[in-house]
mmCIF file of N, CA and C in Angstrom:
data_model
loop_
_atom_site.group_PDB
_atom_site.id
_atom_site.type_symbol
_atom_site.label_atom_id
_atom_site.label_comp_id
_atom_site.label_asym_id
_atom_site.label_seq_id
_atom_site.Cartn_x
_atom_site.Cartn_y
_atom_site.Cartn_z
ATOM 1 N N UNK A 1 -55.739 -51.422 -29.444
ATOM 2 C CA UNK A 1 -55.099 -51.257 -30.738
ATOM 3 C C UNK A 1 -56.145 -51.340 -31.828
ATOM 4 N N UNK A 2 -56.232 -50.435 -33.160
ATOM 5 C CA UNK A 2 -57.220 -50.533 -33.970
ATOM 6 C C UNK A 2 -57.185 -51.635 -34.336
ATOM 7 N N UNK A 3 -57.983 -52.534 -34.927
ATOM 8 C CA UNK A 3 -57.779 -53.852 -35.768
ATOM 9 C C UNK A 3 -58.682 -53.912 -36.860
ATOM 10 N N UNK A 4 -58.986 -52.796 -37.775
ATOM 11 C CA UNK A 4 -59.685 -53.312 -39.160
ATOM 12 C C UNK A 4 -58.245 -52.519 -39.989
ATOM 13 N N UNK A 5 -58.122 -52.925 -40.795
ATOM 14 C CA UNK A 5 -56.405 -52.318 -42.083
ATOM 15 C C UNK A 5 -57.195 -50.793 -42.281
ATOM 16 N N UNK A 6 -58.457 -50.626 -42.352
ATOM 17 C CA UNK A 6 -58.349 -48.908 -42.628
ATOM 18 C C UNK A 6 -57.768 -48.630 -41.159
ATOM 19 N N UNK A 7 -58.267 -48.895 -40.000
ATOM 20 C CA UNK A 7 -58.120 -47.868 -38.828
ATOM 21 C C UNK A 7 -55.832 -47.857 -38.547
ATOM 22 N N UNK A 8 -55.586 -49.203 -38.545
ATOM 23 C CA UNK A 8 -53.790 -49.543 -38.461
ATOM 24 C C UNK A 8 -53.362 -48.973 -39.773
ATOM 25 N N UNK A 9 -53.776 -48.585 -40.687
ATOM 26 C CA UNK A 9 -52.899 -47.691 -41.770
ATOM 27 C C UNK A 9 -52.892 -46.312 -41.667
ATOM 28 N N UNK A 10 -54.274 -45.769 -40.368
ATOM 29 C CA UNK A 10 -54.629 -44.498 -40.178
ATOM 30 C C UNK A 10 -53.534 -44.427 -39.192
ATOM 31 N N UNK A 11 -53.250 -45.324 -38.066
ATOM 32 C CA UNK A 11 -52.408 -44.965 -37.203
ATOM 33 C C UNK A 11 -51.253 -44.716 -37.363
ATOM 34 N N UNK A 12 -50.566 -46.130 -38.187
ATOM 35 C CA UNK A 12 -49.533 -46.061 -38.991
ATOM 36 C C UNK A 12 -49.010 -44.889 -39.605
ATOM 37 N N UNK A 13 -50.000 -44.237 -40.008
ATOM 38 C CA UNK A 13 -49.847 -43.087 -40.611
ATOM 39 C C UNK A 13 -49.233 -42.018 -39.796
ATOM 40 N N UNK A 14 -49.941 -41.551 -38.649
ATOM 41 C CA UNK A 14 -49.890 -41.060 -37.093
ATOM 42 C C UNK A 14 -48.581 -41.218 -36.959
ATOM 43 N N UNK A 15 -48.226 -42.455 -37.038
ATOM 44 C CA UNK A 15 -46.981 -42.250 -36.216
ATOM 45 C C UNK A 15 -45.539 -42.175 -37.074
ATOM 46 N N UNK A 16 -45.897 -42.667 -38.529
ATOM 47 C CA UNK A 16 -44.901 -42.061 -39.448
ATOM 48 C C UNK A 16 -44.768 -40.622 -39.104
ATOM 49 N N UNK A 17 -45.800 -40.118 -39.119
ATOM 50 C CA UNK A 17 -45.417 -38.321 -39.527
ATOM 51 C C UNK A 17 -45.097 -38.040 -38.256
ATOM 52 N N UNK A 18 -45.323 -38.490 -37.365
ATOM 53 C CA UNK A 18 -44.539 -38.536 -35.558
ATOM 54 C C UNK A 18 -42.974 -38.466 -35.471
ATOM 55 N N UNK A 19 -42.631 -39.302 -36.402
ATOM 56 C CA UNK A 19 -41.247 -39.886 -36.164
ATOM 57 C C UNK A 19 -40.604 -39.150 -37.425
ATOM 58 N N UNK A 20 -41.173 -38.712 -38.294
ATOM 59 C CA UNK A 20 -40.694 -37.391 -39.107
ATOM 60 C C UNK A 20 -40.347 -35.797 -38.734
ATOM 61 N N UNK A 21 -41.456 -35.785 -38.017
ATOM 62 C CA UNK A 21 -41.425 -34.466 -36.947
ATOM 63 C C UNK A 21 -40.348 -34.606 -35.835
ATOM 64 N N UNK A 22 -40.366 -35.560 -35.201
ATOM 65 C CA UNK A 22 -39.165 -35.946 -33.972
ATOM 66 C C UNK A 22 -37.671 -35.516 -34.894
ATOM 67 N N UNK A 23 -37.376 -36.267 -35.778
ATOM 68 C CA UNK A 23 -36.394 -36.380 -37.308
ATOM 69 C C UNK A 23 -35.972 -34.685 -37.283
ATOM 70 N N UNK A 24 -37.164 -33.968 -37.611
ATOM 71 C CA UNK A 24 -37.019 -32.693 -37.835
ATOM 72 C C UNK A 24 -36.766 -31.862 -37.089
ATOM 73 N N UNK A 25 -36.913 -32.334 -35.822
ATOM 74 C CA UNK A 25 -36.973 -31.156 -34.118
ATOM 75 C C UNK A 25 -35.430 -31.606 -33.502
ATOM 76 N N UNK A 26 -34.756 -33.454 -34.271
ATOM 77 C CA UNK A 26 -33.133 -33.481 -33.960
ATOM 78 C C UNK A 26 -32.484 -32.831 -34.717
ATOM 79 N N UNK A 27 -32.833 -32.614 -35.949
ATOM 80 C CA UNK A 27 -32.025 -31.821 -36.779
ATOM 81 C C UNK A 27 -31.759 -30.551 -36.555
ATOM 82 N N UNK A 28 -33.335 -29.586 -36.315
ATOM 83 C CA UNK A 28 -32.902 -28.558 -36.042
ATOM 84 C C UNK A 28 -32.417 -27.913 -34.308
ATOM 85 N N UNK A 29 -32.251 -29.398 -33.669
ATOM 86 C CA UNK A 29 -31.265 -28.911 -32.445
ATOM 87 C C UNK A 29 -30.008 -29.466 -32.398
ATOM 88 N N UNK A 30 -29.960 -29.716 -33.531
ATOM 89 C CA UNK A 30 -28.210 -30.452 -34.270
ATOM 90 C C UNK A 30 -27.699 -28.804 -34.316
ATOM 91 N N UNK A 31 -28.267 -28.726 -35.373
ATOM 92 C CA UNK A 31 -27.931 -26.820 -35.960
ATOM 93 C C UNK A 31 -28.044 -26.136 -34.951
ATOM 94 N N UNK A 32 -28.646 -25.868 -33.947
ATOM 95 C CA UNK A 32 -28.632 -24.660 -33.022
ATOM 96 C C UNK A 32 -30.099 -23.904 -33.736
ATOM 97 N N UNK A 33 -30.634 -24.085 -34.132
ATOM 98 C CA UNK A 33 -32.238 -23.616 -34.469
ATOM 99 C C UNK A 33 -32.503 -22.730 -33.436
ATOM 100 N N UNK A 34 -33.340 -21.468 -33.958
ATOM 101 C CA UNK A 34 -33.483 -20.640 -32.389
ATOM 102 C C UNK A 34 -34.811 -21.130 -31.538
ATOM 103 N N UNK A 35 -34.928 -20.819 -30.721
ATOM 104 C CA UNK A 35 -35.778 -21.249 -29.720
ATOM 105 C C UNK A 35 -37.117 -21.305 -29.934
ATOM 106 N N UNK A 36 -37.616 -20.247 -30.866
ATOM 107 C CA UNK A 36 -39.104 -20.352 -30.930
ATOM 108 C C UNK A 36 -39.644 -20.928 -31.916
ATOM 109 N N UNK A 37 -38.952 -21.468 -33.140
ATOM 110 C CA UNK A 37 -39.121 -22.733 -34.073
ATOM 111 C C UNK A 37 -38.906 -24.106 -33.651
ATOM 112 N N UNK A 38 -38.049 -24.011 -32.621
ATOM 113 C CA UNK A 38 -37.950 -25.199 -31.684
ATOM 114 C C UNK A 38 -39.270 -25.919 -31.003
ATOM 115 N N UNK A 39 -39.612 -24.647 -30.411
ATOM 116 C CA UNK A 39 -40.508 -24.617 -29.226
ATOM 117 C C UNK A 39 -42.140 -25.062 -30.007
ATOM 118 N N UNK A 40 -41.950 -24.176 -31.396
ATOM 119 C CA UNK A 40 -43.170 -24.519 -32.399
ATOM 120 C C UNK A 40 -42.985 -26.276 -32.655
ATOM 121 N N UNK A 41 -41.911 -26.769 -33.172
ATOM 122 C CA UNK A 41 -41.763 -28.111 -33.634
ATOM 123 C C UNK A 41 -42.364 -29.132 -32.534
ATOM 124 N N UNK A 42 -41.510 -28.760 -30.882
ATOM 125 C CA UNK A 42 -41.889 -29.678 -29.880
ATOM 126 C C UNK A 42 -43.531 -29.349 -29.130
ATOM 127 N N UNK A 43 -44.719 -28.516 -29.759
ATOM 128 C CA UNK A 43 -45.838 -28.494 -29.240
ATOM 129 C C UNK A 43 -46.421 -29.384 -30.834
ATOM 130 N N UNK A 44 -45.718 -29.266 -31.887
ATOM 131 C CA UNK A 44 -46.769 -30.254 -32.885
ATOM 132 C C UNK A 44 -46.660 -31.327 -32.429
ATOM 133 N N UNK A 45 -45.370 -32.003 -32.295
ATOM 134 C CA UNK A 45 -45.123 -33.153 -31.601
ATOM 135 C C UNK A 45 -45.982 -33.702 -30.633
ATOM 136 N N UNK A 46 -46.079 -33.072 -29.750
ATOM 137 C CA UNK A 46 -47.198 -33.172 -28.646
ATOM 138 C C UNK A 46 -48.435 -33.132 -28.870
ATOM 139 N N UNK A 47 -48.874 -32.251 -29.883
ATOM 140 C CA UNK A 47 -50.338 -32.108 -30.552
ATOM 141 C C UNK A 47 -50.368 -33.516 -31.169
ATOM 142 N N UNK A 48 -49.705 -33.976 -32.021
ATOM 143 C CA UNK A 48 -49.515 -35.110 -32.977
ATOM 144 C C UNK A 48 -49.726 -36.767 -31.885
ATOM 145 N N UNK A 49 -49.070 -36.451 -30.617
ATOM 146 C CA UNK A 49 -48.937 -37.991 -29.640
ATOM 147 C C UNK A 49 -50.148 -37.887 -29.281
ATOM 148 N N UNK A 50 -50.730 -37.078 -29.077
ATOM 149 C CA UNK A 50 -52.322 -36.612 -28.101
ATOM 150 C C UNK A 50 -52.867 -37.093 -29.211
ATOM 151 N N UNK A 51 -53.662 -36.746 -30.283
ATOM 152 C CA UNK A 51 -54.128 -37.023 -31.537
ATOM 153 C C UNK A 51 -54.043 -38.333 -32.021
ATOM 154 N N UNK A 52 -53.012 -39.254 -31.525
ATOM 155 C CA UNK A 52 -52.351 -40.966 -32.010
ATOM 156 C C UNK A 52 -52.749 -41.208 -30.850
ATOM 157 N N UNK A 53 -52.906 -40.848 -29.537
ATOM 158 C CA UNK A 53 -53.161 -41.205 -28.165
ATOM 159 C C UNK A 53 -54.769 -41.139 -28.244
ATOM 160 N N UNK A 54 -55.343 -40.300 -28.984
ATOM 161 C CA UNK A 54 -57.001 -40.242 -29.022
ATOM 162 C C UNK A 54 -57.478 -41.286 -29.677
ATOM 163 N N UNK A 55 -57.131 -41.421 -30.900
ATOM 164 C CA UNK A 55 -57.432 -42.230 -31.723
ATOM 165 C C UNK A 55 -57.300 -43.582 -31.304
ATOM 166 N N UNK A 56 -56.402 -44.155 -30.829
ATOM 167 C CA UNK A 56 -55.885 -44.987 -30.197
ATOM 168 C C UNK A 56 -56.818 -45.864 -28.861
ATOM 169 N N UNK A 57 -57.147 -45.002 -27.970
ATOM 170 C CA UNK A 57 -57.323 -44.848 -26.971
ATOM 171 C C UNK A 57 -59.612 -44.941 -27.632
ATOM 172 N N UNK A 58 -60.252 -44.256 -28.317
ATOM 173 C CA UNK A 58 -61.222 -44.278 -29.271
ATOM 174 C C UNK A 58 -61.333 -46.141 -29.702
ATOM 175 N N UNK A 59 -60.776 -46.543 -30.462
ATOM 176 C CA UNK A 59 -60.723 -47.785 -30.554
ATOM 177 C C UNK A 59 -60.713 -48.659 -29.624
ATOM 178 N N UNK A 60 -60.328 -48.492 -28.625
ATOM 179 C CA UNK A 60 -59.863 -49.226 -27.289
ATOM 180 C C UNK A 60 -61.249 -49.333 -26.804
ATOM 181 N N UNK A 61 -62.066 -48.340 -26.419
ATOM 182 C CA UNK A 61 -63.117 -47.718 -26.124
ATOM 183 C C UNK A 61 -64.485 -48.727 -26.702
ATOM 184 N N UNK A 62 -64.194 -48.577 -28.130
ATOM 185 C CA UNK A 62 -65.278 -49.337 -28.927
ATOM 186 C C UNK A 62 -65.216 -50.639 -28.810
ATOM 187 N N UNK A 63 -63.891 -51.175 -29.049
ATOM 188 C CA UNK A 63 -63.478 -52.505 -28.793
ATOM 189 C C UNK A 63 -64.243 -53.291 -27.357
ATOM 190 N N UNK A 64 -63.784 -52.489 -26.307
ATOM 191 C CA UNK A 64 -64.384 -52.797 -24.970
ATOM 192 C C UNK A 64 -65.764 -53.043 -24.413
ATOM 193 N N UNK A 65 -66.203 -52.023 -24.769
ATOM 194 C CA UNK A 65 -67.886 -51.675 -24.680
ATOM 195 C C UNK A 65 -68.979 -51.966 -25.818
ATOM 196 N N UNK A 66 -68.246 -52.176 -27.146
ATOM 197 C CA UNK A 66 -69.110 -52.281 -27.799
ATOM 198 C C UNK A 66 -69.684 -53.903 -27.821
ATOM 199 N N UNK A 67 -68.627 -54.647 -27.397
ATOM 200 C CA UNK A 67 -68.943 -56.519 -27.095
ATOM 201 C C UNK A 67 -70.055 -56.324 -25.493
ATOM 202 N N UNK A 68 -70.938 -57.064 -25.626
ATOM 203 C CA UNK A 68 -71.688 -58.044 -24.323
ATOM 204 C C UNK A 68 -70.441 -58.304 -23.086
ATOM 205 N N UNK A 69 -71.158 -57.976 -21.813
ATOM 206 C CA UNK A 69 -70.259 -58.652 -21.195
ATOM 207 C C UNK A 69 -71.027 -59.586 -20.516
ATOM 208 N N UNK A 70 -70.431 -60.644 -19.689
ATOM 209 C CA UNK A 70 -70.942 -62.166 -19.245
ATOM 210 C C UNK A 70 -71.038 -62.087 -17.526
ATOM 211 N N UNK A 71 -70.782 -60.951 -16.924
ATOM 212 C CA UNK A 71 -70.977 -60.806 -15.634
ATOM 213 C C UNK A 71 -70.329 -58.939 -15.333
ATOM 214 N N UNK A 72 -70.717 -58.617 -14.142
ATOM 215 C CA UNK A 72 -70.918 -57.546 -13.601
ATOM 216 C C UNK A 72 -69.084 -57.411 -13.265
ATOM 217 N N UNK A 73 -68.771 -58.329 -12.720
ATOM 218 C CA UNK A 73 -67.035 -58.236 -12.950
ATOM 219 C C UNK A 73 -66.613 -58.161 -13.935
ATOM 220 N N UNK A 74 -66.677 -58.362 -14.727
ATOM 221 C CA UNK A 74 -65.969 -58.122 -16.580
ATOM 222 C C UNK A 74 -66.749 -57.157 -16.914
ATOM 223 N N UNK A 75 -67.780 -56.128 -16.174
ATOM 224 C CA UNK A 75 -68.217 -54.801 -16.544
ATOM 225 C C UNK A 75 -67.189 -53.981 -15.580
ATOM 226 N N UNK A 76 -67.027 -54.194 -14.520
ATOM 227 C CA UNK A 76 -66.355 -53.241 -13.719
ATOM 228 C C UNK A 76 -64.700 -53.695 -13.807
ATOM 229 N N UNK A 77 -64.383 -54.860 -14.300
ATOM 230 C CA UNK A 77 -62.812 -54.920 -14.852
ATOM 231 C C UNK A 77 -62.463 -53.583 -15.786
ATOM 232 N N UNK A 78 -63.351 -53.787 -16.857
ATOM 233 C CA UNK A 78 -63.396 -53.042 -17.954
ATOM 234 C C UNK A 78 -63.269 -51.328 -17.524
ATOM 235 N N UNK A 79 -64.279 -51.229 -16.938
ATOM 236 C CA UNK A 79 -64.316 -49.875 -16.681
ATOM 237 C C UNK A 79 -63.222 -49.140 -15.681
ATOM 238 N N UNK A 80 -62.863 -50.031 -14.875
ATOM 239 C CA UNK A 80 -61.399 -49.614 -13.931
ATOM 240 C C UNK A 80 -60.539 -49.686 -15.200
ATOM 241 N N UNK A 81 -60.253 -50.422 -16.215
ATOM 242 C CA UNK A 81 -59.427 -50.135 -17.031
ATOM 243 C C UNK A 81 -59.158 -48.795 -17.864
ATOM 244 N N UNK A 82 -60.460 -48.720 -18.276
ATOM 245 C CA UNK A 82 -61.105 -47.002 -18.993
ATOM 246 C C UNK A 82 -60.448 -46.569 -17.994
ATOM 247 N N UNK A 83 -60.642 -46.179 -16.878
ATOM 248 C CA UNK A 83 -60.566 -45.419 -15.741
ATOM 249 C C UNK A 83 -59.062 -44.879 -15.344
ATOM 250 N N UNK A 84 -58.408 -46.372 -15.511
ATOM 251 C CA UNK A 84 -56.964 -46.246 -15.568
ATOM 252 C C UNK A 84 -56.188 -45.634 -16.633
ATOM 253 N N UNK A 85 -56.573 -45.877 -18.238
ATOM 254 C CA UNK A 85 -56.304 -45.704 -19.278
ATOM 255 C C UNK A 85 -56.299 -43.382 -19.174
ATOM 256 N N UNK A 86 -57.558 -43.706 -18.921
ATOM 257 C CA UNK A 86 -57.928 -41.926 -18.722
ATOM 258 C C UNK A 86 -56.748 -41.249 -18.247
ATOM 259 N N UNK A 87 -56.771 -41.610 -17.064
ATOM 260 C CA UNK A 87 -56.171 -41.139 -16.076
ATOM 261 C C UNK A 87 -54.474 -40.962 -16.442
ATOM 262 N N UNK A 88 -53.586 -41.859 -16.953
ATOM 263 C CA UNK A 88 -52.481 -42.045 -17.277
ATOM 264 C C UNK A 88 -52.316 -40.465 -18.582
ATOM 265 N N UNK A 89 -53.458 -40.888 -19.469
ATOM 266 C CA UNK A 89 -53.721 -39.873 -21.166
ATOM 267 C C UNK A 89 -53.485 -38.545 -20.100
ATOM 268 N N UNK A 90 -54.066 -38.198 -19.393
ATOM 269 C CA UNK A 90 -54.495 -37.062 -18.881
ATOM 270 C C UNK A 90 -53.222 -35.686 -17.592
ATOM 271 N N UNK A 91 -52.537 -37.144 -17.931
ATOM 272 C CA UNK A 91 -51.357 -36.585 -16.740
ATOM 273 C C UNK A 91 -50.074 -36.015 -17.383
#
């Protein structure tokens, strides 16, 4: 999770306009909206989680690696975590 107030107001941000767009893609399948404004709304959406998922996921990254670690197990904890983290983003 970011933790300086610029990076959590950037996210914050992310995910306001996330949950505005979601807002906007129920509405227009309230109405019957035709399919390919639909189809446009639910790939920003997706562009938009990937993008909050990068950023996100970026911090995580720095957070982890950028501290000392105190043994070769809390290097390879870490990195099975990356590893895991990847892997989940990617599927």
């Amino acid at each position: 999770m970011p933790h300086t107030p610029q990076e959590k107001k950037r996210v914050l941000a992310r995910v306001r306009r996330i949950r505005g767009q979601v807002e906007a893609l129920e509405r227009a399948l309230d109405v019957g909206a035709e399919c390919g404004p639909v189809l446009q709304q639910v790939a920003a959406i997706r562009g938009a989680v990937n993008g909050l998922m990068s950023e996100v996921m970026e911090a995580h990254i720095r957070e982890q690696f950028g501290a000392p670690v105190d043994s070769d197990v809390e290097r390879h904890e870490r990195v099975e975590e990356m590893t895991s983290l990847v892997r989940s983003y990617l599927k």
